[in-house]
Amino acid sequence: MKIRPKFEWPADKAKAHRRAIYLEWLTIGWMLSIVLVLYLTLGNSQAMRTAWFEDMLGILPAVAFLVAARIERWPPDQSFPFGYYRSISIAYLVSAAAILGVGGYLLYESALKLIMREHPTIGLTSIFGYELWMGWLMIAALTYSIIPPVVLGRMKMPVARDIHDKVLVADASMQKADWMTGVAAIIGIIGIGFGFWWADATAAGLISLDIVKDGGKHLWRAAKDLADESPRTVERADPHPSLERAREAALSVPWVKKAELHLREEGHLLSGSVFVVPAGGVNAIDRLHEVRDAINRADWRVHDPDVCLVTESELSQMPGPQNPETGEPERAQK
Amino acid sequence: MSSVRVLTFLWSVLVPVMLGGCDEFPKDPNQTLERVRDGTMRVGIIEQQPWAVLEEGRAQGIEVDLVRKLAESLGAEIEWAHATGTAALQALIERRIDLLIGGQTEDGPWSTEVAFTRPYLTYGLVVAAPAGAAMTNMDGEPVRVPPGSALAADVEDKGGVAVVKDEAGVVLRAKPVWQVSPEEQVVAVLRQARHVVAVPRGENAWLIHVDKFFSAQRESVWRALTAMAEQ
């Protein structure tokens, strides 16, 4: 069996990837501390239990990222000749499901509270010998719980774009969910303080709709990635620029007359087939590697593509990339 | 509507309300405290000696006395509920009464349906040996427990044999620590009794008021209990 060559990160991307790993370890550390602080303050309050459970689920994308980042490094072998690069796509799916789970759980809990007309009880607590309304303590803990997600989420997005890491994108999305739930819970507790028993559940319910929407969006994207959708940018707005870069690179080989390609996502990488029409009178078979080398030089993400020789008439039957909404042919900006 | 906009909206509603007067925080959704003050306080009881019992239709007991003091401090009339026991509990869940008393403890089964104060009184439930019994534990020994009490299970768990009748040779007694006389010897601690009273869920201002009042009565309750034990 032919086993694929192992992918090596270019130096600058490897650095960004190491930073992503560092950020995710940081996330796990902070989130665990938040889980602990919330656990210590939640007492027997149902509202805080929800926030606590949600923060526990919130660690899942970070864990999925780190596990996948490790598995991804395994070299291709007899059982997995294409390598383990898709573990990243699977981690993306897991993270998306976790976000949807958090949103769904929050929506269910808050709807149930409103339907049951549950009046949240927040009484007194003693801390260092002082009697204090438990609500203030909860607000303090929740304030602590919203700061790290805001900061970490913002630090992650540029790195995610740089190395095209969708797990990181999903994780940033999860952290948005984390801090928004925290703010909602604070507003809810203040509302309870003013005698609006529905404030907590209403704030949480509204936020949960947003989280469900985000989770659904990511789940759908992760499913499409695993179903080999033509690669698009992290935010999905445009066809991925690597497509056009790889095509240009193939065309830059002197003996290539025409080139077209189809690629799919394999985690960080893109792979697939490049179809080239050779100019007449060239021993194309012996020079096929030139196409692969040109693409490798042009774009780090396109890994080990199959280069296929085709005739001009065969190529003319292959459409270029299309906009998924309009069906119109489109080319990425260079 | 985006969530950020929702949050902004909620802020813009809540902050003016917040600035508009902080005389009492937190407040009750159903204004219980406001209504009770110079009004009527509806109280239900679960009958249990010595905390609250009905004698010829009249409520009596340690917690009943406390409730009378609370009503006096609020200038409120007390309306004793006709129902007792689980019917009184149901009345509290349905908010037909404002306060439920009667020797309830924090580990009571309905802590999710009503709001408990923090424990205002905590003491041990113990097994005591009479003077001169020369016992240091209750392993395999018969222990007299009150009929129908959950203490029977505690006694069995800790190696004793629970009995409900006085029989010859039964010298160990399970009882609250305030009933233990100076001559008696404590041979085992069964559990802590943490006494609470209950109000409807979510009435946070009322809960806090009742909580603070009962906490402040700890000393006088303890005196009443020990005085009762000496009689």
XYZ file of C-alpha atoms in Angstrom:
565
model
C 0.000 0.000 0.000
C 1.215 3.467 -0.776
C 1.320 5.662 2.278
C 1.048 9.396 1.924
C 3.965 11.666 2.882
C 3.596 13.333 6.272
C 2.599 16.975 6.362
C 5.076 19.362 7.971
C 3.983 22.814 9.125
C 5.816 25.770 7.587
C 7.839 27.554 10.295
C 5.564 30.585 10.731
C 2.375 28.500 10.769
C 3.969 26.051 13.198
C 4.535 28.996 15.506
C 0.882 30.074 15.205
C -0.190 26.493 15.850
C 1.928 26.323 18.995
C 0.292 29.553 20.118
C -3.133 28.003 19.538
C -2.164 25.018 21.700
C -0.902 27.380 24.399
C -4.168 29.374 24.278
C -6.218 26.213 24.642
C -4.256 25.036 27.685
C -4.778 28.503 29.127
C -8.495 28.167 28.403
C -8.742 24.849 30.235
C -6.927 26.288 33.249
C -9.128 29.378 33.440
C -12.350 27.510 32.814
C -11.549 24.981 35.545
C -10.952 27.834 37.973
C -14.300 29.342 36.955
C -16.061 26.015 37.430
C -14.534 25.825 40.913
C -15.500 29.394 41.866
C -19.065 28.918 40.626
C -19.293 25.592 42.449
C -18.272 27.267 45.695
C -20.855 30.045 45.330
C -23.798 28.224 43.803
C -25.100 26.808 47.053
C -28.408 25.195 46.134
C -29.417 27.854 43.595
C -30.819 26.407 40.391
C -29.847 29.466 38.333
C -26.191 29.127 39.212
C -26.233 25.384 38.622
C -27.111 26.052 35.006
C -24.223 28.503 34.569
C -21.926 25.994 36.225
C -23.002 23.080 34.051
C -22.624 25.268 31.001
C -19.073 26.251 31.890
C -18.214 22.580 32.294
C -19.507 21.858 28.788
C -17.623 24.965 27.639
C -14.307 23.194 28.214
C -15.190 20.556 25.623
C -14.018 22.440 22.474
C -10.653 23.160 24.096
C -10.257 19.494 25.024
C -11.347 18.413 21.534
C -8.791 20.790 20.033
C -5.901 19.465 22.106
C -6.781 15.812 21.539
C -7.152 16.369 17.794
C -3.930 18.414 17.602
C -2.103 15.434 19.087
C -3.715 12.806 16.874
C -3.189 14.972 13.794
C 0.577 14.663 14.254
C 0.599 10.890 13.949
C 2.260 9.987 10.647
C 0.146 8.206 8.029
C 0.363 4.412 8.396
C -0.978 1.163 6.959
C -4.395 1.575 8.556
C -4.719 5.272 7.784
C -2.761 5.830 4.558
C -4.228 9.341 4.160
C -3.021 10.308 7.639
C -4.965 11.520 10.643
C -5.554 15.075 9.457
C -9.331 14.753 9.543
C -9.260 14.430 13.330
C -9.422 18.242 13.248
C -12.661 18.145 11.265
C -14.082 15.635 13.737
C -13.067 17.872 16.655
C -14.881 20.704 14.906
C -18.023 18.568 14.733
C -17.703 17.665 18.427
C -17.220 21.318 19.403
C -20.192 22.401 17.328
C -22.345 19.738 18.987
C -21.162 20.960 22.401
C -22.203 24.539 21.589
C -25.588 23.347 20.384
C -25.876 21.255 23.551
C -25.141 24.237 25.788
C -27.662 26.398 23.943
C -30.303 23.697 23.925
C -29.870 22.938 27.612
C -30.089 26.620 28.502
C -33.177 27.089 26.350
C -34.873 24.048 27.888
C -34.052 25.105 31.453
C -35.227 28.667 31.038
C -38.396 27.725 29.161
C -39.214 25.202 31.873
C -38.669 27.812 34.585
C -40.980 30.262 32.865
C -43.681 27.654 32.248
C -43.503 26.378 35.832
C -43.471 30.004 37.008
C -40.524 29.144 39.174
C -39.665 31.941 41.609
C -35.921 31.820 42.227
C -35.045 31.951 45.900
C -31.896 33.823 46.844
C -31.451 34.266 50.562
C -28.708 35.302 52.931
C -25.236 33.893 53.235
C -22.475 34.439 55.760
C -19.015 35.270 54.548
C -16.172 36.136 56.934
C -18.737 36.700 59.665
C -20.808 39.167 57.617
C -24.357 38.556 56.507
C -24.768 39.289 52.842
C -27.432 38.791 50.206
C -26.290 35.723 48.278
C -27.072 37.579 45.029
C -24.079 39.892 45.469
C -21.766 36.936 45.927
C -23.194 35.280 42.809
C -22.716 38.480 40.812
C -19.090 38.657 41.959
C -18.468 35.041 40.909
C -20.217 35.555 37.578
C -18.181 38.699 36.894
C -15.063 36.615 37.396
C -16.500 34.019 35.028
C -17.053 36.438 32.136
C -13.618 38.083 31.968
C -11.406 35.175 30.811
C -13.784 34.089 28.001
C -13.915 37.625 26.584
C -10.128 37.965 26.585
C -9.341 34.446 25.360
C -12.024 34.532 22.672
C -10.504 37.693 21.222
C -6.994 36.247 21.319
C -8.083 33.113 19.486
C -9.787 34.538 16.403
C -6.659 35.950 14.627
C -4.782 32.697 15.235
C -7.761 30.707 13.971
C -7.799 32.648 10.708
C -4.039 32.367 10.307
C -3.882 28.576 10.477
C -7.443 28.051 9.260
C -8.385 26.262 12.458
C -12.126 25.761 12.714
C -11.992 24.080 16.110
C -10.481 27.294 17.378
C -13.250 29.257 15.653
C -15.867 27.053 17.314
C -14.103 27.465 20.629
C -14.102 31.251 20.280
C -17.815 30.956 19.586
C -18.265 28.881 22.731
C -16.484 31.552 24.750
C -18.839 34.140 23.360
C -21.648 31.908 24.627
C -19.893 31.689 28.017
C -19.548 35.392 28.620
C -22.998 36.205 27.267
C -24.582 33.677 29.611
C -22.605 35.197 32.457
C -23.882 38.697 31.652
C -27.416 37.343 31.265
C -27.189 35.649 34.666
C -25.993 38.880 36.306
C -28.881 40.803 34.775
C -31.177 38.013 35.901
C -29.988 38.188 39.506
C -30.331 41.986 39.609
C -33.819 41.535 38.162
C -34.672 39.023 40.893
C -33.438 41.592 43.405
C -36.023 44.021 42.074
C -38.735 41.435 42.498
C -38.979 40.287 38.867
C -38.986 36.529 39.321
C -38.973 36.003 35.541
C -35.864 38.144 34.899
C -33.357 35.334 35.247
C -35.107 32.833 33.006
C -35.996 35.457 30.409
C -32.444 36.768 30.072
C -31.073 33.226 29.861
C -33.737 32.207 27.351
C -32.979 35.085 24.989
C -29.250 34.388 25.109
C -29.819 30.691 24.538
C -31.488 31.406 21.194
C -28.276 33.034 20.028
C -26.180 30.129 21.253
C -28.447 27.581 19.561
C -28.147 29.544 16.334
C -24.333 29.593 16.587
C -24.163 25.911 17.464
C -26.472 24.981 14.608
C -24.418 27.030 12.168
C -21.178 25.353 13.207
C -22.726 21.893 13.233
C -24.004 22.382 9.704
C -20.587 23.644 8.554
C -18.766 20.772 10.229
C -21.107 18.310 8.538
C -20.480 19.964 5.176
C -16.721 19.830 5.699
C -16.917 16.113 6.420
C -19.066 15.715 3.312
C -16.238 17.278 1.270
C -17.724 20.641 0.451
C -15.431 22.713 -1.704
C -13.207 24.607 0.781
C -14.287 28.061 1.897
C -12.758 30.617 4.230
C -13.170 30.195 7.998
C -16.127 32.605 8.030
C -17.544 30.860 4.955
C -17.996 34.058 2.961
C -15.761 33.203 0.025
C -14.260 30.205 -1.715
C -10.965 29.508 -0.043
C -8.139 31.506 -1.735
C -5.973 28.374 -1.739
C -8.131 26.978 -4.534
C -7.238 29.759 -6.909
C -3.631 29.914 -5.717
C -3.163 26.214 -6.398
C -4.722 26.554 -9.865
C -2.458 29.488 -10.706
C 0.541 27.516 -9.484
C -0.351 24.574 -11.715
C -0.766 26.938 -14.678
C 2.631 28.493 -13.950
C 4.336 25.214 -14.903
C 5.553 25.887 -18.465
C 4.181 22.717 -20.101
C 0.724 23.002 -18.495
C -1.766 24.384 -20.947
C -4.874 24.352 -18.787
C -5.598 23.391 -15.177
C -8.664 22.828 -13.024
C -8.977 21.246 -9.597
C -11.292 19.984 -6.898
C -10.232 19.998 -3.280
C -11.722 19.062 0.081
C -10.893 19.917 3.672
C -8.852 17.553 5.774
C -8.663 19.511 9.001
C -6.041 22.181 8.471
C -5.171 20.790 5.077
C -6.734 20.755 1.646
C -6.306 17.779 -0.580
C -7.818 16.452 -3.767
C -7.079 16.323 -7.441
C -5.481 18.700 -9.922
C -6.361 18.096 -13.552
C -3.875 19.421 -16.081
C -3.879 19.477 -19.887
C -0.287 19.125 -21.095
C 1.011 21.049 -24.101
C 1.709 18.877 -27.068
C 5.046 17.067 -27.434
C 5.892 17.011 -23.706
C 6.686 13.854 -21.767
C 4.180 14.890 -19.094
C 4.357 11.676 -17.039
C 8.010 12.278 -16.161
C 7.351 15.910 -15.263
C 4.143 15.544 -13.237
C 6.048 16.232 -9.995
C 6.694 19.775 -11.235
C 3.000 20.537 -10.842
C 2.943 19.149 -7.297
C 6.091 21.076 -6.360
C 4.706 24.320 -7.748
C 1.509 23.920 -5.725
C 3.436 23.050 -2.553
C 5.525 26.186 -2.954
C 2.483 28.350 -3.652
C 0.288 27.271 -0.742
C 1.106 25.504 2.507
C -2.387 24.151 2.988
C -2.694 22.126 -0.198
C -1.063 18.870 0.777
C -0.052 16.068 -1.574
C -2.658 16.574 -4.328
C -3.193 13.932 -6.994
C -2.116 15.328 -10.339
C -4.098 13.894 -13.217
C -3.456 14.270 -16.918
C -6.582 14.931 -18.950
C -7.414 15.916 -22.469
C -8.723 19.339 -23.271
C -12.208 18.072 -24.077
C -12.446 16.218 -20.746
C -11.425 19.353 -18.876
C -13.979 21.502 -20.640
C -16.730 19.397 -19.067
C -15.535 20.270 -15.519
C -17.123 23.396 -14.094
C -15.096 25.739 -11.940
C -16.052 26.493 -8.288
C -19.588 27.707 -7.755
C -21.215 29.947 -5.234
C -23.318 27.550 -3.116
C -26.232 30.023 -2.905
C -26.469 31.312 -6.447
C -24.891 28.450 -8.367
C -22.904 31.078 -10.284
C -19.297 30.329 -11.102
C -16.951 32.323 -8.910
C -13.261 32.852 -8.412
C -11.589 33.937 -5.206
C -9.745 37.208 -5.010
C -6.020 36.732 -5.329
C -32.462 40.626 17.393
C -28.890 40.022 18.374
C -28.041 39.063 21.929
C -25.835 42.076 22.417
C -28.838 44.253 21.652
C -31.010 42.247 24.050
C -28.451 42.700 26.811
C -28.218 46.428 26.110
C -31.995 46.662 26.252
C -32.162 44.842 29.589
C -29.453 47.095 31.000
C -31.324 50.174 29.877
C -34.454 48.916 31.624
C -32.788 47.723 34.812
C -30.321 50.490 35.517
C -32.948 53.299 35.807
C -35.052 51.041 38.030
C -31.967 50.415 40.115
C -31.239 54.111 40.520
C -34.890 54.792 41.203
C -34.732 53.761 44.816
C -32.865 51.163 46.787
C -34.828 51.342 50.030
C -35.213 47.607 50.086
C -33.085 45.141 48.161
C -33.844 42.432 47.248
C -37.595 42.873 46.895
C -40.433 40.317 46.937
C -42.146 39.481 43.634
C -45.444 39.210 45.550
C -44.785 41.918 48.180
C -45.177 39.548 51.140
C -43.070 41.600 53.543
C -44.856 44.807 52.584
C -48.245 43.161 53.038
C -47.397 41.570 56.401
C -46.025 44.795 57.860
C -48.935 46.396 59.774
C -51.148 43.779 58.160
C -51.791 40.070 58.548
C -49.282 37.260 58.730
C -50.702 33.880 57.709
C -48.903 31.065 59.513
C -49.214 27.306 59.150
C -47.781 24.696 61.474
C -46.519 21.171 61.295
C -47.304 19.737 64.714
C -44.187 18.648 66.515
C -43.210 18.850 70.153
C -41.784 21.080 71.502
C -41.734 23.424 68.496
C -45.369 23.846 67.582
C -48.542 22.024 68.617
C -52.240 22.773 68.756
C -53.804 22.491 72.184
C -57.566 22.932 72.072
C -57.169 24.805 68.817
C -54.555 27.133 70.227
C -51.033 27.119 68.796
C -48.268 26.612 71.307
C -44.577 25.846 71.348
C -41.127 27.358 71.065
C -41.439 28.395 67.432
C -45.002 29.619 68.008
C -43.652 31.995 70.647
C -41.028 33.210 68.201
C -43.647 33.818 65.522
C -45.680 35.881 67.986
C -42.578 38.000 68.679
C -41.963 38.396 64.941
C -45.552 39.491 64.355
C -45.307 41.989 67.180
C -42.113 43.485 65.756
C -43.861 43.939 62.410
C -47.117 45.219 63.887
C -48.894 42.319 62.246
C -51.892 40.208 63.232
C -51.395 36.454 63.043
C -53.887 34.358 61.141
C -53.242 30.712 62.062
C -54.003 28.379 59.174
C -56.607 25.687 59.791
C -54.543 23.092 58.015
C -51.572 21.409 59.649
C -48.958 18.941 58.437
C -48.784 18.242 54.703
C -51.935 20.289 54.079
C -50.131 23.281 55.581
C -47.149 22.536 53.406
C -49.398 22.479 50.348
C -50.834 25.828 51.421
C -47.315 27.252 51.561
C -46.446 25.930 48.101
C -49.624 27.545 46.768
C -48.784 30.775 48.612
C -51.949 30.722 50.732
C -49.806 31.124 53.852
C -46.678 33.203 54.427
C -44.771 31.109 56.932
C -44.587 27.462 57.953
C -43.126 26.386 61.301
C -42.901 23.206 63.359
C -39.425 21.788 63.967
C -38.449 21.492 60.323
C -34.837 20.706 59.582
C -32.695 21.606 56.605
C -32.622 18.017 55.306
C -36.423 18.008 55.028
C -37.792 16.471 51.835
C -39.452 19.599 50.402
C -36.470 21.910 50.217
C -37.014 22.370 46.457
C -40.674 23.393 46.725
C -40.443 25.954 49.499
C -37.724 28.361 50.616
C -35.954 27.522 53.854
C -34.153 30.045 56.013
C -30.600 29.243 56.945
C -30.518 27.017 60.063
C -31.191 29.259 63.054
C -30.444 26.501 65.556
C -28.083 23.541 65.262
C -27.481 20.773 67.761
C -26.499 17.127 67.836
C -28.853 14.180 68.103
C -26.967 11.733 70.268
C -27.129 8.432 72.066
C -26.754 8.876 75.821
C -25.956 6.332 78.522
C -27.139 6.810 82.137
C -24.647 7.571 84.888
C -22.685 4.519 85.910
C -23.557 2.439 82.830
C -19.844 2.363 81.941
C -20.452 2.207 78.213
C -18.243 3.851 75.621
C -20.116 2.837 72.478
C -23.434 1.348 71.332
C -22.135 -1.578 69.273
C -24.792 -4.303 69.345
C -26.622 -2.585 72.202
C -30.350 -1.840 72.148
C -31.078 1.904 71.872
C -34.462 3.373 72.688
C -35.599 5.749 69.904
C -38.826 7.814 69.705
C -41.542 5.941 67.740
C -41.670 6.855 64.062
C -38.371 8.672 64.214
C -35.748 8.680 61.470
C -33.195 8.192 64.222
C -33.863 4.435 64.168
C -32.048 4.171 60.820
C -29.141 6.276 62.139
C -28.806 3.993 65.151
C -28.774 0.869 62.968
C -26.230 2.480 60.589
C -23.861 3.133 63.445
C -23.978 -0.357 64.894
C -26.731 -0.087 67.501
C -30.083 -1.890 67.638
C -33.066 0.481 67.559
C -36.016 -0.338 69.832
C -39.151 1.748 70.311
C -40.406 0.332 73.613
C -38.906 0.531 77.038
C -37.786 -2.975 77.914
C -35.699 -4.319 80.705
C -32.024 -3.861 79.992
C -32.473 -1.002 77.502
C -30.426 1.800 79.001
C -29.241 3.755 75.945
C -31.465 6.570 74.690
C -31.366 8.494 71.398
C -32.230 12.155 72.032
C -31.318 15.751 71.309
C -28.209 16.888 73.103
C -30.130 19.526 75.077
C -32.014 16.727 76.840
C -28.811 15.111 78.030
C -28.353 15.779 81.751
C -24.891 16.430 83.233
C -24.813 12.943 84.804
C -25.420 11.174 81.505
C -22.705 10.087 79.118
C -22.863 10.695 75.311
C -21.692 7.488 73.579
C -22.459 8.375 69.925
C -23.485 11.317 67.755
C -26.185 10.311 65.256
C -26.605 13.490 63.222
C -26.927 17.240 63.436
C -30.402 18.754 63.598
C -30.401 22.074 61.722
C -33.649 23.884 62.365
C -35.202 26.071 59.704
C -38.559 27.656 58.986
C -40.115 27.879 55.534
C -41.565 30.689 53.411
C -42.887 30.632 49.817
C -40.207 30.367 47.122
C -38.871 33.556 45.633
C -40.124 35.947 48.329
C -36.575 37.018 48.991
C -37.144 40.137 51.087
C -39.541 38.209 53.333
C -37.146 35.259 53.503
C -34.286 37.489 54.577
C -36.408 39.274 57.177
C -37.578 35.989 58.735
C -34.069 34.542 58.490
C -32.495 37.472 60.365
C -35.220 37.437 63.003
C -34.904 33.725 63.757
C -31.064 33.825 63.744
C -31.201 36.516 66.397
C -33.327 34.249 68.652
C -30.802 31.403 68.899
C -29.800 32.175 72.493
C -33.317 32.523 73.833
C -34.399 29.311 72.097
C -31.484 27.460 73.602
C -32.373 28.737 77.080
C -35.976 27.660 76.598
C -34.903 24.178 75.493
C -32.528 23.556 78.367
C -35.054 24.915 80.869
C -37.610 22.512 79.437
C -35.190 19.582 79.743
C -34.528 20.320 83.417
C -38.203 20.147 84.340
